[in-house]
Short mmCIF file of N, CA and C in Angstrom, two decimals:
data_model
loop_
_atom_site.label_atom_id
_atom_site.label_comp_id
_atom_site.label_asym_id
_atom_site.label_seq_id
_atom_site.Cartn_x
_atom_site.Cartn_y
_atom_site.Cartn_z
N MET A 339 202.36 -73.37 -114.42
CA MET A 339 201.59 -74.19 -114.19
C MET A 339 201.15 -74.54 -116.30
N SER A 340 200.64 -75.66 -116.00
CA SER A 340 200.61 -76.49 -117.19
C SER A 340 199.04 -75.91 -117.68
N ARG A 341 198.75 -76.60 -119.09
CA ARG A 341 197.91 -75.83 -119.51
C ARG A 341 196.55 -76.27 -119.08
N ARG A 342 196.68 -78.20 -118.89
CA ARG A 342 195.26 -78.47 -118.65
C ARG A 342 194.79 -78.50 -117.08
N LEU A 343 196.12 -78.02 -116.28
CA LEU A 343 195.55 -77.27 -114.86
C LEU A 343 195.19 -75.89 -115.00
N SER A 344 195.21 -74.78 -115.90
CA SER A 344 194.70 -73.80 -115.73
C SER A 344 192.95 -74.05 -116.47
N VAL A 345 193.17 -74.84 -117.56
CA VAL A 345 191.83 -74.95 -117.97
C VAL A 345 190.92 -75.48 -117.31
N LEU A 346 191.38 -76.52 -116.20
CA LEU A 346 190.65 -76.85 -114.79
C LEU A 346 190.19 -75.80 -114.23
N LEU A 347 191.14 -75.09 -113.94
CA LEU A 347 190.38 -73.62 -113.10
C LEU A 347 190.16 -73.05 -113.50
N LEU A 348 190.06 -72.52 -115.59
CA LEU A 348 189.28 -71.53 -115.58
C LEU A 348 187.61 -72.29 -115.55
N SER A 349 187.34 -73.46 -115.70
CA SER A 349 186.37 -74.01 -116.30
C SER A 349 185.78 -74.09 -114.62
N THR A 350 186.01 -74.25 -113.68
CA THR A 350 185.22 -73.88 -112.24
C THR A 350 185.37 -72.79 -111.86
N TRP A 351 185.95 -72.03 -112.55
CA TRP A 351 185.35 -70.48 -112.13
C TRP A 351 184.69 -69.50 -112.71
N LEU A 352 184.34 -70.34 -114.16
CA LEU A 352 183.08 -70.11 -114.65
C LEU A 352 181.93 -70.79 -114.41
N SER A 353 182.02 -72.12 -113.68
CA SER A 353 180.67 -72.62 -113.23
C SER A 353 180.39 -72.17 -112.12
N VAL A 354 180.84 -71.85 -110.84
CA VAL A 354 180.76 -71.71 -110.10
C VAL A 354 179.79 -70.18 -110.23
N PRO A 355 178.96 -69.11 -110.67
CA PRO A 355 178.19 -68.58 -110.64
C PRO A 355 176.79 -69.10 -111.36
N ALA A 356 177.18 -70.27 -111.87
CA ALA A 356 175.91 -71.49 -112.65
C ALA A 356 175.20 -71.86 -111.60
N LEU A 357 176.17 -72.55 -110.57
CA LEU A 357 175.64 -72.63 -109.55
C LEU A 357 174.94 -71.78 -108.81
N ALA A 358 175.21 -70.29 -108.53
CA ALA A 358 174.56 -69.83 -108.30
C ALA A 358 173.55 -69.24 -108.31
N LEU A 359 173.35 -68.83 -109.62
CA LEU A 359 171.76 -69.28 -110.20
C LEU A 359 171.07 -69.41 -110.55
N ALA A 360 171.44 -70.77 -110.07
CA ALA A 360 170.26 -72.15 -109.84
C ALA A 360 170.34 -72.49 -108.63
N GLU A 361 169.40 -71.39 -107.93
CA GLU A 361 169.24 -71.13 -106.61
C GLU A 361 167.80 -71.80 -106.44
N GLU A 362 167.40 -71.70 -105.08
CA GLU A 362 165.75 -72.92 -104.58
C GLU A 362 165.03 -71.81 -104.75
N LEU A 363 164.05 -71.89 -105.09
CA LEU A 363 163.07 -71.16 -105.35
C LEU A 363 161.90 -71.14 -103.80
N PRO A 364 161.31 -70.31 -103.59
CA PRO A 364 160.84 -70.40 -102.32
C PRO A 364 159.82 -70.96 -102.66
N PRO A 365 159.13 -71.60 -101.61
CA PRO A 365 157.57 -72.38 -102.06
C PRO A 365 156.29 -70.98 -102.12
N GLU A 366 156.36 -69.71 -101.89
CA GLU A 366 155.25 -69.15 -102.27
C GLU A 366 155.44 -69.14 -103.89
N LYS A 367 156.40 -69.18 -104.35
CA LYS A 367 156.94 -68.71 -105.88
C LYS A 367 156.49 -69.89 -106.06
N LEU A 368 156.70 -71.10 -106.08
CA LEU A 368 156.76 -72.57 -106.84
C LEU A 368 154.90 -72.87 -106.91
N ALA A 369 154.56 -72.06 -105.48
CA ALA A 369 152.78 -72.16 -105.91
C ALA A 369 152.36 -71.32 -106.33
N SER A 370 152.80 -70.44 -106.49
CA SER A 370 152.22 -69.13 -107.78
C SER A 370 152.73 -69.71 -109.60
N ILE A 371 153.73 -70.25 -109.46
CA ILE A 371 153.87 -71.20 -110.55
C ILE A 371 152.40 -72.15 -110.73
N ARG A 372 152.86 -73.35 -109.91
CA ARG A 372 151.70 -73.98 -109.97
C ARG A 372 150.20 -73.59 -110.37
N ARG A 373 150.04 -72.45 -109.59
CA ARG A 373 148.50 -71.93 -110.20
C ARG A 373 148.38 -71.39 -110.78
N ASP A 374 149.55 -70.72 -111.56
CA ASP A 374 149.08 -70.39 -113.11
C ASP A 374 149.28 -71.34 -114.07
N GLU A 375 150.11 -72.21 -113.75
CA GLU A 375 150.15 -73.47 -114.87
C GLU A 375 148.55 -74.26 -114.80
N LYS A 376 148.37 -74.44 -113.59
CA LYS A 376 146.33 -75.22 -113.72
C LYS A 376 145.80 -74.16 -114.47
N GLU A 377 145.78 -72.48 -114.20
CA GLU A 377 144.89 -71.89 -115.10
C GLU A 377 145.47 -72.03 -116.62
N ALA A 378 146.39 -71.50 -117.05
CA ALA A 378 146.59 -72.00 -118.78
C ALA A 378 146.24 -73.16 -119.08
N LEU A 379 146.65 -74.67 -118.62
CA LEU A 379 146.10 -75.90 -119.37
C LEU A 379 145.12 -75.54 -119.05
N GLU A 380 143.81 -75.16 -118.12
CA GLU A 380 142.11 -75.33 -117.72
C GLU A 380 142.14 -74.41 -119.06
N LYS A 381 142.78 -73.50 -119.35
CA LYS A 381 142.08 -72.73 -120.62
C LYS A 381 142.35 -73.44 -122.16
N VAL A 382 143.53 -74.07 -122.19
CA VAL A 382 143.60 -74.63 -123.32
C VAL A 382 142.70 -76.05 -123.61
N ASN A 383 142.34 -76.46 -122.22
CA ASN A 383 141.60 -78.20 -122.24
C ASN A 383 140.22 -76.91 -122.17
N ALA A 384 139.47 -75.86 -121.86
CA ALA A 384 138.44 -75.21 -122.21
C ALA A 384 138.37 -75.17 -123.92
N ALA A 385 139.31 -73.94 -124.92
CA ALA A 385 139.44 -73.89 -125.98
C ALA A 385 139.36 -75.48 -127.19
N HIS A 386 139.25 -76.79 -126.73
CA HIS A 386 139.60 -78.09 -126.82
C HIS A 386 137.97 -78.55 -126.41
N GLY A 387 137.40 -78.09 -125.94
CA GLY A 387 135.95 -78.70 -125.60
C GLY A 387 136.34 -79.11 -124.63
N GLY A 388 137.00 -79.51 -123.90
CA GLY A 388 137.54 -80.54 -122.92
C GLY A 388 137.53 -81.89 -122.56
N LYS A 389 137.60 -82.24 -124.03
CA LYS A 389 137.24 -83.86 -124.92
C LYS A 389 138.74 -84.26 -123.72
N LYS A 390 138.17 -85.33 -123.61
CA LYS A 390 139.88 -86.25 -123.05
C LYS A 390 140.61 -86.71 -124.34
N SER A 391 141.71 -86.93 -124.33
CA SER A 391 142.39 -87.79 -125.48
C SER A 391 142.38 -88.63 -126.02
N SER A 392 140.76 -89.31 -125.77
CA SER A 392 140.83 -90.74 -126.39
C SER A 392 139.96 -90.45 -127.45
N GLU A 393 139.07 -89.10 -127.22
CA GLU A 393 138.21 -88.40 -128.28
C GLU A 393 138.34 -87.70 -129.50
N MET A 394 140.13 -87.55 -128.70
CA MET A 394 140.28 -86.24 -130.35
C MET A 394 141.10 -87.29 -131.53
N SER A 395 141.42 -86.81 -132.21
CA SER A 395 142.18 -87.21 -133.77
C SER A 395 143.57 -87.22 -132.93
N THR A 396 144.55 -87.64 -133.76
CA THR A 396 146.30 -87.43 -133.79
C THR A 396 146.00 -86.38 -133.75
N ALA A 397 145.88 -85.60 -134.71
CA ALA A 397 146.49 -84.30 -134.70
C ALA A 397 145.93 -83.51 -134.16
N GLU A 398 144.95 -83.76 -133.68
CA GLU A 398 144.24 -82.58 -132.46
C GLU A 398 144.92 -82.78 -131.11
N ARG A 399 145.48 -84.46 -130.83
CA ARG A 399 146.16 -83.86 -129.41
C ARG A 399 147.50 -83.90 -129.71
N ARG A 400 148.00 -83.74 -130.93
CA ARG A 400 149.19 -83.26 -130.95
C ARG A 400 148.81 -82.13 -131.37
N GLN A 401 148.28 -80.78 -131.45
CA GLN A 401 147.83 -79.51 -131.37
C GLN A 401 148.07 -79.23 -129.90
N MET A 402 147.13 -79.65 -129.09
CA MET A 402 146.72 -79.68 -127.89
C MET A 402 148.00 -79.98 -126.67
N ILE A 403 148.53 -80.70 -127.28
CA ILE A 403 150.07 -80.84 -126.73
C ILE A 403 150.63 -80.03 -126.86
N GLN A 404 151.12 -79.44 -128.22
CA GLN A 404 151.35 -78.19 -128.55
C GLN A 404 151.51 -77.25 -127.55
N GLU A 405 150.19 -77.07 -127.52
CA GLU A 405 149.54 -75.39 -126.87
C GLU A 405 149.75 -75.34 -125.40
N GLN A 406 149.95 -76.31 -125.11
CA GLN A 406 149.89 -77.05 -123.44
C GLN A 406 151.22 -76.73 -123.17
N GLN A 407 152.07 -77.17 -123.87
CA GLN A 407 153.24 -76.94 -123.89
C GLN A 407 154.27 -75.31 -123.90
N GLN A 408 153.45 -74.34 -124.60
CA GLN A 408 153.71 -73.41 -124.88
C GLN A 408 152.88 -72.56 -123.66
N ALA A 409 152.03 -73.06 -122.92
CA ALA A 409 151.28 -72.37 -121.72
C ALA A 409 151.76 -72.43 -120.74
N MET A 410 152.34 -73.46 -121.18
CA MET A 410 153.56 -73.97 -119.31
C MET A 410 154.39 -73.18 -119.91
N GLN A 411 155.37 -72.74 -120.58
CA GLN A 411 156.81 -72.26 -121.03
C GLN A 411 156.40 -70.59 -121.28
N GLY A 412 154.87 -70.35 -121.10
CA GLY A 412 154.63 -68.87 -121.11
C GLY A 412 154.95 -68.70 -119.30
N VAL A 413 154.24 -69.23 -118.80
CA VAL A 413 153.96 -69.44 -117.26
C VAL A 413 155.47 -68.72 -116.85
N LEU A 414 155.95 -69.91 -117.26
CA LEU A 414 157.47 -70.13 -116.27
C LEU A 414 158.47 -68.85 -116.99
N ASP A 415 158.10 -68.71 -118.42
CA ASP A 415 158.90 -67.30 -118.46
C ASP A 415 158.00 -65.83 -117.68
N LYS A 416 156.68 -65.44 -117.22
CA LYS A 416 156.31 -64.94 -116.93
C LYS A 416 156.90 -64.98 -115.46
N HIS A 417 157.36 -65.88 -114.67
CA HIS A 417 157.99 -65.83 -113.47
C HIS A 417 159.47 -66.16 -113.50
N GLY A 418 159.83 -65.93 -114.85
CA GLY A 418 161.48 -65.69 -114.58
C GLY A 418 162.23 -66.84 -114.41
N VAL A 419 161.62 -67.83 -115.10
CA VAL A 419 162.60 -69.63 -114.00
C VAL A 419 162.42 -70.55 -115.54
N SER A 420 163.76 -70.74 -115.32
CA SER A 420 163.71 -71.65 -116.46
C SER A 420 163.06 -72.84 -116.49
N SER A 421 163.25 -73.66 -117.54
CA SER A 421 162.03 -74.50 -116.94
C SER A 421 162.83 -75.99 -116.63
N LYS A 422 164.39 -76.24 -116.73
CA LYS A 422 165.26 -76.70 -116.34
C LYS A 422 165.12 -76.59 -114.63
N ASP A 423 165.29 -75.28 -114.49
CA ASP A 423 165.74 -75.18 -112.16
C ASP A 423 163.90 -75.60 -111.79
N TYR A 424 162.54 -75.53 -112.92
CA TYR A 424 161.95 -75.69 -112.30
C TYR A 424 161.78 -77.37 -111.65
N ALA A 425 162.21 -77.82 -113.08
CA ALA A 425 162.19 -79.64 -113.41
C ALA A 425 162.89 -80.09 -112.06
N ARG A 426 163.96 -79.29 -112.35
CA ARG A 426 164.93 -80.37 -111.28
C ARG A 426 164.44 -79.48 -109.83
N GLN A 427 164.29 -78.65 -109.18
CA GLN A 427 163.76 -78.42 -108.10
C GLN A 427 162.57 -79.66 -107.96
N THR A 428 161.90 -78.55 -108.83
CA THR A 428 160.40 -80.00 -108.09
C THR A 428 160.46 -81.45 -107.81
N ALA A 429 161.54 -81.88 -108.75
CA ALA A 429 161.82 -83.03 -108.67
C ALA A 429 162.91 -83.86 -107.70
N ARG A 430 163.47 -82.75 -106.76
CA ARG A 430 164.54 -83.01 -105.88
C ARG A 430 163.58 -83.11 -104.49
N MET A 431 162.55 -82.64 -104.60
CA MET A 431 161.89 -81.53 -103.35
C MET A 431 161.40 -83.00 -103.52
N GLY A 432 160.93 -83.03 -101.02
CA GLY A 432 160.41 -83.98 -100.38
C GLY A 432 159.46 -83.65 -99.95
N PRO A 433 158.37 -84.70 -99.01
CA PRO A 433 157.52 -84.44 -98.24
C PRO A 433 157.07 -83.15 -97.80
N LYS A 434 158.25 -82.60 -96.79
CA LYS A 434 158.31 -81.49 -95.77
C LYS A 434 158.30 -80.40 -97.24
N GLN A 435 158.74 -80.21 -98.27
CA GLN A 435 159.09 -79.15 -99.23
C GLN A 435 157.23 -79.02 -99.92
N ASN A 436 156.87 -80.71 -100.15
CA ASN A 436 155.66 -80.33 -100.93
C ASN A 436 154.52 -79.77 -100.31
N ALA A 437 154.56 -80.21 -98.48
CA ALA A 437 153.75 -79.52 -97.60
C ALA A 437 154.32 -78.07 -96.98
N GLU A 438 154.46 -77.39 -97.68
CA GLU A 438 155.08 -76.22 -97.49
C GLU A 438 154.68 -75.40 -98.93
N VAL A 439 154.91 -75.79 -99.84
CA VAL A 439 154.26 -75.56 -101.49
C VAL A 439 152.62 -75.21 -101.44
N ASP A 440 152.50 -76.52 -101.16
CA ASP A 440 151.01 -76.53 -100.98
C ASP A 440 149.84 -76.27 -99.66
N ALA A 441 150.97 -75.01 -98.61
CA ALA A 441 150.54 -74.95 -97.71
C ALA A 441 150.12 -72.94 -98.34
N ALA A 442 151.38 -72.95 -99.12
CA ALA A 442 151.45 -71.31 -99.59
C ALA A 442 150.52 -71.61 -100.85
N GLU A 443 150.28 -72.73 -101.37
CA GLU A 443 149.35 -72.64 -102.26
C GLU A 443 148.14 -72.11 -102.05
N LYS A 444 147.59 -72.68 -100.66
CA LYS A 444 146.48 -72.61 -100.44
C LYS A 444 146.14 -70.93 -99.30
N ALA A 445 147.40 -70.68 -99.44
CA ALA A 445 146.92 -69.26 -98.96
C ALA A 445 147.31 -68.15 -99.56
N LEU A 446 147.55 -68.76 -101.14
CA LEU A 446 147.23 -67.58 -102.02
C LEU A 446 145.56 -68.12 -102.68
N GLU A 447 145.70 -68.90 -102.54
CA GLU A 447 144.13 -69.14 -102.46
C GLU A 447 143.29 -68.49 -101.68
N ALA A 448 143.46 -68.73 -100.59
CA ALA A 448 142.53 -67.54 -99.72
C ALA A 448 142.70 -65.95 -99.96
N ARG A 449 143.77 -65.51 -100.17
CA ARG A 449 144.03 -64.31 -100.90
C ARG A 449 143.40 -64.01 -101.87
N LYS A 450 143.69 -64.70 -102.41
CA LYS A 450 142.44 -64.97 -103.94
C LYS A 450 140.98 -64.47 -103.69
N GLN A 451 140.46 -65.13 -103.02
CA GLN A 451 139.27 -65.38 -102.65
C GLN A 451 138.86 -64.20 -101.95
N GLY A 452 139.82 -63.76 -101.18
CA GLY A 452 139.64 -62.25 -100.15
C GLY A 452 139.35 -61.47 -100.54
N ALA A 453 140.08 -61.62 -102.23
CA ALA A 453 140.15 -59.94 -102.88
C ALA A 453 138.90 -60.13 -103.34
N GLU A 454 138.42 -61.23 -103.89
CA GLU A 454 136.97 -60.75 -104.59
C GLU A 454 135.82 -61.11 -103.58
N ALA A 455 136.17 -61.16 -102.37
CA ALA A 455 134.67 -60.76 -101.53
C ALA A 455 135.12 -59.41 -101.11
N SER A 456 135.99 -58.72 -101.12
CA SER A 456 136.06 -57.81 -100.93
C SER A 456 135.87 -56.11 -102.50
N SER A 457 135.84 -57.09 -103.26
CA SER A 457 135.03 -55.84 -104.26
C SER A 457 134.55 -55.34 -104.37
N PRO A 458 134.23 -53.83 -105.04
CA PRO A 458 133.59 -53.63 -105.23
C PRO A 458 131.90 -53.47 -105.15
N GLY A 459 132.26 -54.67 -105.93
CA GLY A 459 130.62 -54.45 -106.45
C GLY A 459 129.74 -55.47 -105.32
N GLU A 460 130.56 -56.64 -104.73
CA GLU A 460 130.27 -57.39 -104.02
C GLU A 460 130.16 -56.84 -101.95
N ILE A 461 129.00 -57.38 -101.36
CA ILE A 461 128.85 -57.03 -99.87
C ILE A 461 129.16 -58.18 -99.20
N ALA A 462 130.09 -58.38 -98.45
CA ALA A 462 130.57 -59.49 -97.79
C ALA A 462 129.66 -59.78 -96.37
N ILE A 463 128.37 -60.46 -96.15
CA ILE A 463 127.95 -60.68 -94.79
C ILE A 463 128.22 -61.47 -93.94
N GLU A 464 128.71 -61.13 -92.84
CA GLU A 464 128.86 -62.20 -91.66
C GLU A 464 128.08 -62.11 -91.03
N ARG A 465 127.96 -63.86 -90.46
CA ARG A 465 127.28 -63.42 -89.20
C ARG A 465 127.82 -64.29 -87.73
N GLY A 466 126.87 -63.70 -86.95
CA GLY A 466 127.19 -64.40 -85.90
C GLY A 466 128.20 -63.00 -84.94
N TRP A 467 128.72 -63.64 -84.16
CA TRP A 467 129.52 -62.48 -83.01
C TRP A 467 130.37 -63.15 -82.02
N GLY A 468 131.72 -62.52 -82.21
CA GLY A 468 132.78 -63.62 -81.48
C GLY A 468 133.39 -62.47 -81.30
N THR A 469 134.61 -62.93 -80.18
CA THR A 469 135.50 -62.16 -79.56
C THR A 469 136.79 -61.72 -81.32
N ASP A 470 136.99 -62.61 -82.28
CA ASP A 470 137.35 -62.16 -83.00
C ASP A 470 137.20 -61.50 -84.15
N GLN A 471 136.02 -60.81 -84.01
CA GLN A 471 135.16 -59.83 -84.78
C GLN A 471 134.55 -58.61 -83.57
N GLN A 472 135.30 -58.15 -83.09
CA GLN A 472 134.91 -57.09 -82.50
C GLN A 472 134.87 -55.96 -83.07
N VAL A 473 134.11 -54.90 -83.03
CA VAL A 473 133.31 -53.74 -83.71
C VAL A 473 133.62 -52.76 -82.73
N GLU A 474 134.22 -52.35 -82.85
CA GLU A 474 134.15 -50.60 -82.24
C GLU A 474 133.18 -49.22 -82.62
N GLN A 475 132.68 -48.62 -82.15
CA GLN A 475 131.56 -47.54 -82.18
C GLN A 475 132.53 -47.02 -82.00
N GLU A 476 132.00 -45.39 -83.30
CA GLU A 476 131.96 -43.81 -82.85
C GLU A 476 130.86 -43.18 -82.75
N GLY A 477 131.51 -42.65 -81.87
CA GLY A 477 130.41 -41.58 -81.39
C GLY A 477 130.73 -40.36 -81.15
N ALA A 478 130.35 -39.20 -80.41
CA ALA A 478 130.26 -38.38 -80.14
C ALA A 478 131.10 -38.43 -78.83
N ALA A 479 131.51 -37.01 -78.29
CA ALA A 479 132.37 -37.34 -77.13
C ALA A 479 131.06 -37.43 -75.88
N GLY A 480 131.48 -38.38 -75.14
CA GLY A 480 130.78 -38.23 -73.77
C GLY A 480 129.91 -39.23 -74.17
N THR A 481 129.50 -40.26 -75.03
CA THR A 481 128.65 -41.23 -75.36
C THR A 481 129.09 -42.59 -75.43
N GLU A 482 130.12 -42.56 -74.92
CA GLU A 482 131.01 -43.68 -74.83
C GLU A 482 130.12 -44.51 -73.73
N GLY A 483 129.96 -46.19 -74.35
CA GLY A 483 129.48 -46.82 -73.88
C GLY A 483 127.91 -47.16 -73.96
N THR A 484 127.15 -45.91 -74.73
CA THR A 484 125.66 -45.86 -75.43
C THR A 484 125.55 -46.73 -76.39
N LEU A 485 124.28 -47.33 -76.21
CA LEU A 485 123.95 -48.08 -77.72
C LEU A 485 123.48 -47.35 -78.61
N PRO A 486 123.75 -46.87 -80.03
CA PRO A 486 123.21 -46.42 -80.99
C PRO A 486 121.34 -47.34 -80.93
N VAL A 487 120.22 -45.70 -81.34
CA VAL A 487 118.83 -46.56 -81.78
C VAL A 487 118.99 -46.50 -82.87
N VAL A 488 117.73 -47.52 -82.73
CA VAL A 488 117.68 -48.35 -83.67
C VAL A 488 116.23 -47.97 -84.35
N GLU A 489 115.82 -47.47 -85.33
CA GLU A 489 114.12 -47.82 -85.49
C GLU A 489 113.90 -48.90 -86.37
N HIS A 490 112.48 -49.00 -86.08
CA HIS A 490 112.27 -50.25 -87.25
C HIS A 490 111.07 -49.92 -88.03
N GLY A 491 111.30 -49.52 -89.69
CA GLY A 491 110.39 -49.66 -90.56
C GLY A 491 110.68 -47.87 -91.10
N LEU A 492 109.64 -47.28 -91.59
CA LEU A 492 109.33 -45.98 -92.09
C LEU A 492 109.52 -44.65 -90.96
N PRO A 493 110.16 -43.26 -91.28
CA PRO A 493 110.02 -42.45 -89.81
C PRO A 493 108.38 -42.07 -90.18
N ALA A 494 107.87 -41.79 -89.22
CA ALA A 494 106.29 -41.28 -89.06
C ALA A 494 105.90 -40.04 -90.02
N GLU A 495 106.62 -40.05 -90.60
CA GLU A 495 106.09 -38.32 -91.47
C GLU A 495 106.22 -39.00 -92.85
N GLU A 496 107.00 -40.52 -92.33
CA GLU A 496 107.27 -40.94 -94.15
C GLU A 496 105.71 -41.88 -94.46
N GLN A 497 104.95 -42.30 -93.12
CA GLN A 497 104.22 -43.56 -93.60
C GLN A 497 102.78 -42.73 -93.55
N MET A 498 102.01 -44.06 -94.21
CA MET A 498 100.64 -43.55 -95.22
C MET A 498 100.01 -44.45 -93.94
N PRO A 499 98.95 -44.14 -93.79
CA PRO A 499 97.82 -44.69 -92.62
C PRO A 499 97.38 -45.64 -93.70
N VAL A 500 96.76 -46.58 -93.09
CA VAL A 500 96.54 -47.72 -93.71
C VAL A 500 95.00 -47.95 -93.68
N GLU A 501 94.11 -48.05 -94.49
CA GLU A 501 92.39 -48.52 -94.34
C GLU A 501 91.69 -48.95 -92.65
N GLY A 502 91.33 -48.01 -92.57
CA GLY A 502 90.77 -48.69 -90.83
C GLY A 502 91.76 -48.14 -89.72
N GLU A 503 93.00 -47.77 -89.56
CA GLU A 503 93.57 -47.30 -89.29
C GLU A 503 94.01 -46.10 -89.10
N GLY A 504 94.57 -45.33 -87.47
CA GLY A 504 94.95 -43.86 -87.81
C GLY A 504 93.91 -42.81 -87.73
N THR A 505 94.44 -41.38 -87.59
CA THR A 505 93.30 -40.46 -87.56
C THR A 505 93.00 -39.86 -88.85
N PRO A 506 91.46 -39.51 -89.35
CA PRO A 506 91.83 -39.50 -90.57
C PRO A 506 92.49 -37.84 -91.03
N ALA A 507 92.51 -37.44 -92.00
CA ALA A 507 92.97 -35.84 -91.69
C ALA A 507 91.79 -34.96 -91.52
N PRO A 508 92.56 -33.45 -90.93
CA PRO A 508 91.44 -32.66 -91.27
C PRO A 508 90.29 -32.34 -92.07
N ASP A 509 90.39 -32.58 -93.09
CA ASP A 509 89.34 -31.63 -94.37
C ASP A 509 88.36 -33.28 -94.44
N GLU A 510 88.95 -34.40 -93.42
CA GLU A 510 88.06 -35.23 -94.34
C GLU A 510 87.16 -35.54 -93.31
N ALA A 511 86.81 -34.76 -91.96
CA ALA A 511 86.55 -35.61 -90.65
C ALA A 511 85.02 -35.26 -90.58
N GLY A 512 84.37 -36.04 -90.88
CA GLY A 512 82.80 -36.59 -90.66
C GLY A 512 82.41 -35.82 -91.85
N ALA A 513 83.18 -35.54 -92.77
CA ALA A 513 82.15 -35.01 -93.89
C ALA A 513 82.24 -36.22 -94.90
N PRO A 514 80.80 -36.74 -96.26
CA PRO A 514 80.46 -37.38 -96.79
C PRO A 514 81.91 -37.20 -97.83
N GLU A 515 82.26 -38.60 -98.80
CA GLU A 515 82.85 -38.32 -100.07
C GLU A 515 82.35 -36.83 -100.67
N GLY A 516 83.09 -35.99 -101.44
CA GLY A 516 82.68 -35.40 -102.52
C GLY A 516 82.00 -34.11 -101.81
N GLU A 517 81.81 -34.01 -100.55
CA GLU A 517 81.23 -32.97 -100.32
C GLU A 517 82.20 -31.88 -99.58
N PRO A 518 82.50 -30.48 -99.34
CA PRO A 518 83.25 -30.10 -98.57
C PRO A 518 82.91 -29.48 -97.03
N VAL A 519 83.42 -29.87 -96.16
CA VAL A 519 83.76 -29.73 -94.90
C VAL A 519 83.80 -28.32 -94.55
N PRO A 520 82.50 -27.83 -93.95
CA PRO A 520 81.76 -26.45 -93.54
C PRO A 520 82.96 -25.69 -92.26
N ALA A 521 82.99 -24.47 -92.50
CA ALA A 521 84.13 -23.87 -91.92
C ALA A 521 84.18 -23.80 -90.39
N GLY A 522 83.34 -24.11 -89.66
CA GLY A 522 83.38 -23.78 -88.08
C GLY A 522 83.08 -25.42 -87.86
N GLU A 523 83.20 -26.30 -88.56
CA GLU A 523 83.09 -27.97 -87.60
C GLU A 523 85.01 -28.19 -87.72
N PRO A 524 84.63 -29.28 -86.63
CA PRO A 524 86.41 -29.95 -86.20
C PRO A 524 85.93 -30.82 -87.70
#
């Protein structure tokens, strides 16, 4: 075998694993990378007061661009993706793949909002009743099909009579204010 042929075989043998490592990223991973990139860029913009680039000096623009690049590289490192592979894949994506990534991004956002809504500090209030929101009530054995009793207001023993309503207490019956009630009278 000639030297040239052996070098060619060796180089192809070494390049095959590199091609296998450059596999396509799933839409969910791309969506999470995009979301994290957006958040990182918003933080950098907020740190610079949300100014437009035309409102900044050259030094400020340079500083902001460097911070944006560092933030984007940090996001890619966090997800374990090289910037070259990410750029290559996003450039090759067609309308179908972009739609899949957008759908995955919306699903991630919905999960994030669902997690925020179910946090222990907040109570989600839903109105209406439908077949998709069926509620099963637990009760004692043999009470299936009966509805629970719902009372309105305070229990009777905790209610205070309003002036002019209700019956007066026994010690107040017929006696003027400040005078004791005689023992034999109701």
